[in-house]
XYZ file of N, CA and C in Angstrom:
474
model
N 0.948 -1.040 0.011
C -0.003 0.058 0.068
C 0.885 1.215 0.220
N 0.179 2.322 0.168
C 0.908 3.448 0.003
C 1.385 3.866 1.502
N 2.331 4.724 1.575
C 2.934 5.185 2.913
C 2.039 6.020 3.716
N 1.784 5.676 4.919
C 0.774 6.336 5.914
C -0.656 5.955 5.798
N -0.874 4.811 4.915
C -2.102 4.353 4.957
C -2.267 3.070 5.770
N -3.245 2.862 6.423
C -3.224 1.616 7.165
C -3.517 0.483 6.239
N -3.238 -0.599 6.515
C -3.201 -1.778 5.522
C -5.089 -2.037 5.448
N -5.402 -2.685 4.474
C -6.892 -2.836 4.137
C -7.480 -3.847 5.234
N -8.823 -3.244 5.457
C -9.333 -4.073 6.594
C -8.899 -3.825 7.986
N -7.747 -2.818 8.121
C -7.426 -2.420 9.613
C -8.437 -1.421 10.130
N -8.687 -1.686 11.309
C -9.610 -0.746 11.838
C -11.088 -0.830 11.592
N -11.525 -1.744 10.921
C -12.915 -1.854 10.658
C -12.936 -3.359 11.228
N -13.922 -3.563 12.054
C -14.301 -4.955 12.567
C -15.625 -5.633 11.881
N -15.982 -4.820 10.789
C -17.222 -5.357 10.170
C -18.430 -4.221 9.912
N -19.585 -4.671 9.823
C -20.649 -3.645 9.704
C -20.978 -3.067 11.045
N -21.532 -1.749 11.109
C -21.701 -1.458 12.364
C -22.761 -2.142 13.039
N -22.950 -2.262 14.320
C -23.978 -3.173 15.005
C -25.372 -2.450 14.523
N -26.299 -3.298 14.513
C -27.582 -2.874 14.166
C -28.381 -2.095 15.385
N -28.940 -1.190 15.019
C -29.677 -0.353 16.299
C -31.152 -1.123 16.359
N -31.715 -1.361 17.694
C -32.903 -2.145 17.738
C -33.911 -1.015 18.407
N -33.581 0.377 18.251
C -34.748 1.343 18.477
C -35.599 1.233 19.767
N -34.779 0.886 20.844
C -35.304 0.941 22.259
C -35.738 -0.586 22.519
N -35.514 -1.586 21.723
C -35.917 -2.993 22.169
C -34.609 -3.676 22.350
N -34.602 -4.487 23.329
C -33.414 -5.137 23.406
C -33.091 -6.089 22.437
N -31.811 -6.330 22.169
C -31.308 -7.101 21.225
C -31.762 -8.665 21.390
N -32.216 -9.227 20.252
C -32.495 -10.868 20.469
C -31.246 -11.601 21.003
N -31.595 -12.601 21.903
C -30.539 -13.346 22.230
C -29.688 -14.302 21.246
N -28.214 -14.195 21.321
C -27.468 -14.950 20.336
C -28.110 -16.359 20.236
N -28.272 -17.031 19.109
C -28.834 -18.248 19.032
C -27.696 -19.306 18.645
N -27.514 -20.402 19.576
C -26.560 -21.426 19.391
C -26.593 -22.052 18.102
N -25.713 -22.561 17.463
C -25.601 -23.308 16.280
C -26.583 -22.800 15.176
N -26.695 -21.403 15.048
C -27.241 -20.808 13.867
C -28.652 -21.029 13.810
N -29.663 -21.072 15.099
C -30.918 -21.241 14.808
C -31.661 -20.021 14.491
N -33.009 -20.036 14.084
C -33.587 -18.747 13.817
C -34.135 -18.115 15.224
N -34.320 -16.825 15.107
C -34.739 -16.352 16.239
C -36.269 -16.823 16.573
N -36.491 -17.027 18.021
C -37.632 -17.517 18.345
C -37.750 -19.194 18.415
N -36.753 -19.595 17.793
C -36.532 -21.113 17.849
C -35.288 -21.496 18.398
N -35.128 -22.612 19.040
C -33.800 -23.032 19.338
C -33.074 -23.663 18.177
N -31.897 -24.537 18.665
C -31.251 -25.039 17.585
C -31.903 -26.100 16.847
N -31.662 -26.456 15.654
C -32.222 -27.494 14.949
C -33.765 -27.359 14.772
N -34.222 -26.214 14.864
C -35.554 -25.998 14.632
C -36.464 -26.291 15.525
N -36.204 -26.680 16.776
C -36.877 -26.886 17.822
C -37.471 -25.727 18.419
N -38.883 -25.715 18.795
C -39.445 -24.674 19.426
C -39.080 -24.251 20.611
N -39.318 -22.995 21.116
C -38.871 -22.478 22.337
C -39.319 -23.492 23.549
N -40.438 -24.299 23.585
C -40.898 -25.069 24.566
C -40.434 -26.505 24.342
N -39.385 -26.674 23.559
C -38.968 -28.096 23.199
C -40.137 -28.759 22.273
N -39.905 -30.071 22.547
C -41.056 -31.015 21.620
C -42.335 -30.681 22.053
N -43.243 -30.385 21.010
C -44.810 -30.293 21.375
C -45.247 -31.816 21.252
N -46.393 -31.974 22.105
C -46.875 -33.427 22.113
C -47.541 -33.695 20.884
N -47.632 -34.763 20.404
C -48.357 -35.008 19.035
C -49.837 -35.048 19.428
N -50.696 -34.687 18.566
C -52.060 -34.441 18.542
C -52.546 -36.058 18.803
N -53.617 -35.887 19.775
C -54.218 -37.054 20.087
C -55.489 -37.386 19.353
N -55.276 -37.791 18.012
C -56.324 -37.981 17.293
C -57.003 -39.403 17.077
N -56.731 -40.360 17.958
C -57.074 -41.708 18.002
C -58.698 -41.952 18.015
N -59.113 -41.200 18.966
C -60.757 -41.462 19.098
C -61.424 -40.827 18.029
N -61.005 -39.457 17.651
C -61.709 -39.093 16.411
C -61.708 -39.855 15.060
N -60.556 -40.576 14.725
C -60.556 -41.507 13.849
C -61.478 -42.663 13.955
N -61.129 -43.139 15.277
C -62.096 -44.612 15.436
C -63.406 -44.169 15.496
N -63.882 -43.032 15.778
C -65.434 -42.509 15.822
C -65.821 -42.694 14.289
N -65.078 -41.866 13.425
C -65.503 -41.931 11.989
C -65.561 -43.394 11.456
N -64.452 -44.223 11.674
C -64.357 -45.572 11.082
C -65.522 -46.315 11.714
N -65.860 -46.565 13.075
C -66.863 -47.155 13.587
C -68.445 -46.642 13.042
N -68.555 -45.283 12.923
C -69.438 -44.875 12.362
C -69.892 -45.046 10.956
N -68.779 -45.194 10.217
C -69.006 -45.645 8.928
C -69.460 -47.088 8.738
N -68.774 -47.934 9.449
C -69.155 -49.326 9.623
C -70.641 -49.685 10.201
N -71.029 -48.711 11.200
C -72.489 -48.803 11.735
C -73.368 -48.374 10.791
N -73.051 -47.342 9.800
C -74.081 -47.066 8.836
C -74.137 -48.159 7.614
N -72.985 -48.475 7.331
C -73.032 -49.380 6.139
C -73.485 -50.768 6.430
N -73.187 -51.090 7.926
C -73.674 -52.595 8.408
C -74.960 -52.729 8.682
N -75.845 -52.179 7.913
C -77.293 -52.092 8.391
C -77.874 -53.627 8.490
N -77.166 -54.491 7.576
C -77.791 -55.988 7.939
C -76.813 -56.759 9.162
N -76.286 -56.021 10.046
C -75.578 -56.594 11.329
C -76.772 -57.124 12.191
N -77.991 -56.717 12.018
C -79.048 -57.177 12.926
C -78.653 -56.738 14.602
N -78.589 -55.441 14.665
C -78.515 -54.911 16.026
C -77.009 -54.459 16.515
N -76.144 -55.259 15.639
C -74.810 -54.942 16.124
C -74.507 -53.548 15.810
N -74.900 -53.053 14.616
C -74.761 -51.684 14.144
C -75.365 -50.647 15.230
N -76.003 -51.120 15.991
C -76.793 -50.198 17.079
C -75.541 -49.912 18.065
N -75.012 -50.994 18.432
C -73.960 -51.110 19.461
C -72.720 -50.246 18.974
N -72.424 -50.414 17.530
C -71.235 -49.662 16.807
C -71.627 -48.192 16.901
N -72.850 -47.846 16.632
C -73.295 -46.424 16.621
C -73.213 -45.973 18.017
N -73.298 -46.542 18.904
C -73.282 -45.834 20.302
C -71.652 -45.652 20.463
N -71.021 -46.622 20.231
C -69.445 -46.441 20.362
C -68.828 -45.367 19.648
N -69.404 -45.199 18.374
C -68.988 -44.151 17.598
C -69.456 -42.777 17.895
N -70.713 -42.867 18.524
C -71.260 -41.539 19.299
C -70.332 -41.115 20.472
N -69.988 -42.164 21.266
C -69.154 -41.887 22.515
C -67.756 -41.459 22.273
N -67.113 -42.228 21.208
C -66.004 -41.740 20.912
C -65.757 -40.455 20.287
N -66.855 -40.046 19.414
C -66.759 -38.904 18.661
C -66.881 -37.606 19.642
N -67.800 -37.989 20.631
C -68.091 -36.849 21.740
C -66.747 -36.668 22.328
N -66.056 -37.653 22.712
C -64.802 -37.514 23.524
C -63.762 -36.810 22.532
N -63.775 -37.131 21.312
C -62.766 -36.656 20.318
C -63.056 -35.211 20.050
N -64.414 -34.684 20.118
C -64.598 -33.277 19.915
C -64.350 -32.546 21.203
N -64.337 -33.044 22.232
C -63.879 -32.448 23.498
C -62.352 -32.240 23.405
N -61.444 -33.141 22.911
C -60.174 -33.085 22.750
C -59.784 -32.257 21.829
N -60.527 -31.954 20.577
C -60.253 -30.966 19.618
C -60.554 -29.608 20.157
N -61.353 -29.434 21.125
C -61.854 -28.127 21.527
C -60.809 -27.730 22.591
N -60.011 -28.568 23.437
C -59.189 -28.256 24.280
C -57.792 -28.170 23.569
N -57.580 -28.624 22.326
C -56.581 -28.423 21.628
C -55.487 -29.691 21.601
N -56.080 -30.730 22.165
C -55.399 -31.982 22.249
C -55.508 -32.703 20.900
N -56.356 -32.460 20.209
C -56.258 -33.149 18.850
C -56.604 -32.063 17.738
N -56.374 -32.625 16.389
C -56.455 -31.578 15.242
C -57.620 -32.332 14.358
N -58.525 -33.235 14.655
C -59.152 -33.885 13.719
C -60.637 -33.603 14.152
N -61.086 -32.386 14.295
C -62.516 -32.075 14.843
C -63.535 -32.617 13.817
N -63.099 -32.555 12.421
C -64.054 -33.014 11.577
C -64.419 -34.352 11.547
N -63.425 -35.158 11.827
C -63.271 -36.697 11.780
C -64.350 -37.079 12.977
N -63.964 -36.307 14.252
C -64.943 -36.735 15.300
C -66.409 -36.280 15.098
N -66.674 -35.047 14.332
C -67.919 -34.873 14.236
C -68.477 -35.660 13.214
N -67.648 -36.317 12.386
C -68.394 -37.201 11.274
C -68.673 -38.469 12.096
N -67.790 -38.929 13.226
C -68.231 -39.945 13.816
C -69.548 -39.978 14.556
N -69.840 -38.744 15.185
C -70.947 -38.379 16.077
C -72.176 -38.545 15.071
N -72.087 -37.938 13.770
C -73.113 -37.940 12.924
C -73.493 -39.295 12.487
N -72.359 -39.971 12.046
C -72.582 -41.315 11.459
C -72.945 -42.379 12.444
N -72.540 -41.962 13.704
C -72.906 -42.954 14.881
C -74.396 -42.845 15.077
N -74.936 -41.638 15.019
C -76.351 -41.378 15.367
C -77.107 -41.986 14.092
N -76.785 -41.883 13.037
C -77.513 -42.247 11.868
C -77.395 -43.937 12.101
N -76.243 -44.536 12.329
C -76.166 -46.032 12.440
C -77.250 -46.246 13.441
N -77.203 -45.588 14.616
C -78.301 -46.136 15.695
C -79.693 -45.971 15.190
N -80.179 -45.041 14.332
C -81.485 -44.837 13.899
C -81.674 -46.070 12.965
N -80.616 -46.278 11.940
C -80.873 -47.061 10.966
C -80.923 -48.576 11.419
N -80.111 -48.709 12.388
C -80.185 -50.308 13.075
C -81.394 -50.459 13.634
N -81.925 -49.218 14.735
C -83.161 -49.671 15.205
C -84.376 -49.710 14.201
N -84.253 -48.946 13.337
C -85.486 -49.169 12.222
C -85.434 -50.567 11.612
N -84.268 -50.931 11.226
C -84.036 -52.481 10.576
C -84.559 -53.528 11.590
N -84.115 -53.286 12.953
C -84.417 -54.361 13.909
C -85.901 -54.291 14.259
N -86.246 -53.045 14.194
C -87.847 -52.991 14.472
C -88.627 -53.803 13.437
N -88.190 -53.476 12.050
C -88.786 -54.078 10.912
C -88.811 -55.559 10.906
N -87.615 -56.084 11.479
C -87.439 -57.526 11.427
C -88.260 -57.936 12.567
N -88.394 -57.377 13.673
C -89.057 -57.790 15.029
C -90.565 -57.898 14.483
N -90.934 -56.810 13.731
C -92.462 -56.472 13.367
C -92.849 -57.630 12.344
N -91.861 -58.011 11.469
C -92.131 -58.997 10.401
C -92.334 -60.320 11.128
N -91.402 -60.646 11.990
C -91.565 -61.921 12.713
C -92.794 -62.220 13.287
N -93.294 -60.978 14.243
C -94.394 -61.163 14.987
C -95.767 -61.301 14.215
N -95.647 -60.420 13.093
C -96.781 -60.403 12.269
C -96.962 -61.725 11.617
N -95.984 -62.532 11.085
C -95.889 -63.755 10.510
C -96.532 -64.810 11.344
N -96.067 -64.802 12.662
C -96.563 -65.524 13.646
C -97.951 -65.297 13.839
N -98.447 -64.141 13.763
C -99.870 -63.786 14.228
C -100.752 -64.285 13.097
N -100.376 -64.388 11.786
C -101.059 -64.768 10.681
C -101.053 -66.243 10.865
N -100.180 -66.848 11.061
C -100.181 -68.299 11.142
C -101.072 -69.037 12.349
N -101.266 -68.065 13.352
C -102.221 -68.540 14.192
C -103.542 -68.593 13.981
N -104.039 -67.631 12.844
C -105.448 -67.800 12.591
C -105.660 -68.818 11.398
N -104.916 -69.474 11.032
C -105.218 -70.426 9.861
C -106.195 -71.546 10.614
N -107.356 -71.533 9.956
C -108.188 -72.582 10.477
C -107.809 -74.085 10.097
N -107.515 -74.100 8.697
C -107.104 -75.350 8.391
C -105.601 -75.428 7.966
N -104.816 -76.317 8.689
C -103.025 -76.171 8.398
C -102.906 -76.775 6.841
N -104.178 -77.487 6.596
C -103.619 -78.133 5.045
C -104.385 -77.408 3.946
N -104.752 -76.220 4.442
C -105.517 -75.301 3.363
C -104.381 -74.477 2.732
N -104.141 -74.893 1.444
C -103.158 -74.110 0.686
C -103.745 -73.174 -0.563
N -103.526 -71.875 -0.261
C -104.338 -71.355 -1.274
C -103.578 -71.126 -2.474
N -102.469 -71.762 -2.754
C -101.882 -71.976 -3.983
C -102.026 -73.083 -4.610
N -103.055 -73.950 -4.002
C -103.000 -75.561 -4.482
C -103.841 -75.230 -5.811
N -103.409 -76.155 -6.725
C -104.281 -76.162 -8.054
C -104.753 -77.467 -8.124
N -105.805 -77.745 -9.021
C -106.379 -79.000 -9.283
C -106.651 -79.185 -10.751
N -106.324 -80.096 -11.259
C -106.708 -80.390 -12.681
C -107.710 -81.417 -12.910
N -108.717 -80.768 -13.470
C -109.912 -81.635 -13.689
C -110.117 -82.159 -15.066
N -110.109 -83.266 -15.336
C -109.999 -84.029 -16.916
C -111.498 -84.222 -17.189
N -112.196 -83.818 -18.084
C -113.279 -84.210 -18.451
C -113.518 -84.936 -19.616
N -114.307 -86.085 -19.407
C -114.414 -87.021 -20.610
C -114.960 -86.562 -21.672
N -114.419 -86.657 -22.864
C -115.039 -86.216 -24.159
C -115.878 -87.496 -24.721
N -117.064 -86.878 -25.315
C -117.906 -87.854 -25.813
C -118.350 -87.777 -27.233
């Protein structure tokens, strides 16, 4: 360089420090993390618990089986009740922020209710059909009387 000039870079420690206009400077992050997050992307509170979505999902699946399985002769009523219970508990968890699948839990409640109604209706129809068939058979005066019986009469030709 020229005589009397300091060497290049001497006397400069880099850019001037950033002013924060009355706010305290953010703390230095170890290992190059972003502000507001710790190192390696972990949030300030550490690991957050995973959402507890099991009951909402179970409510929806059991509700679907309850509605589709209308030929299960009453078992879908039990499944509908289970879907209703699981769905209500799942909705409570979603409301408290413990679960993220409020829609699935609500679907479980709705499908469980439909399954209970459909199952009760089908079971009622089956019971009605069975009792009315028994009632009809009690009024038969002649057990050998067949309304579908036919007879063939052959007349002599002359």
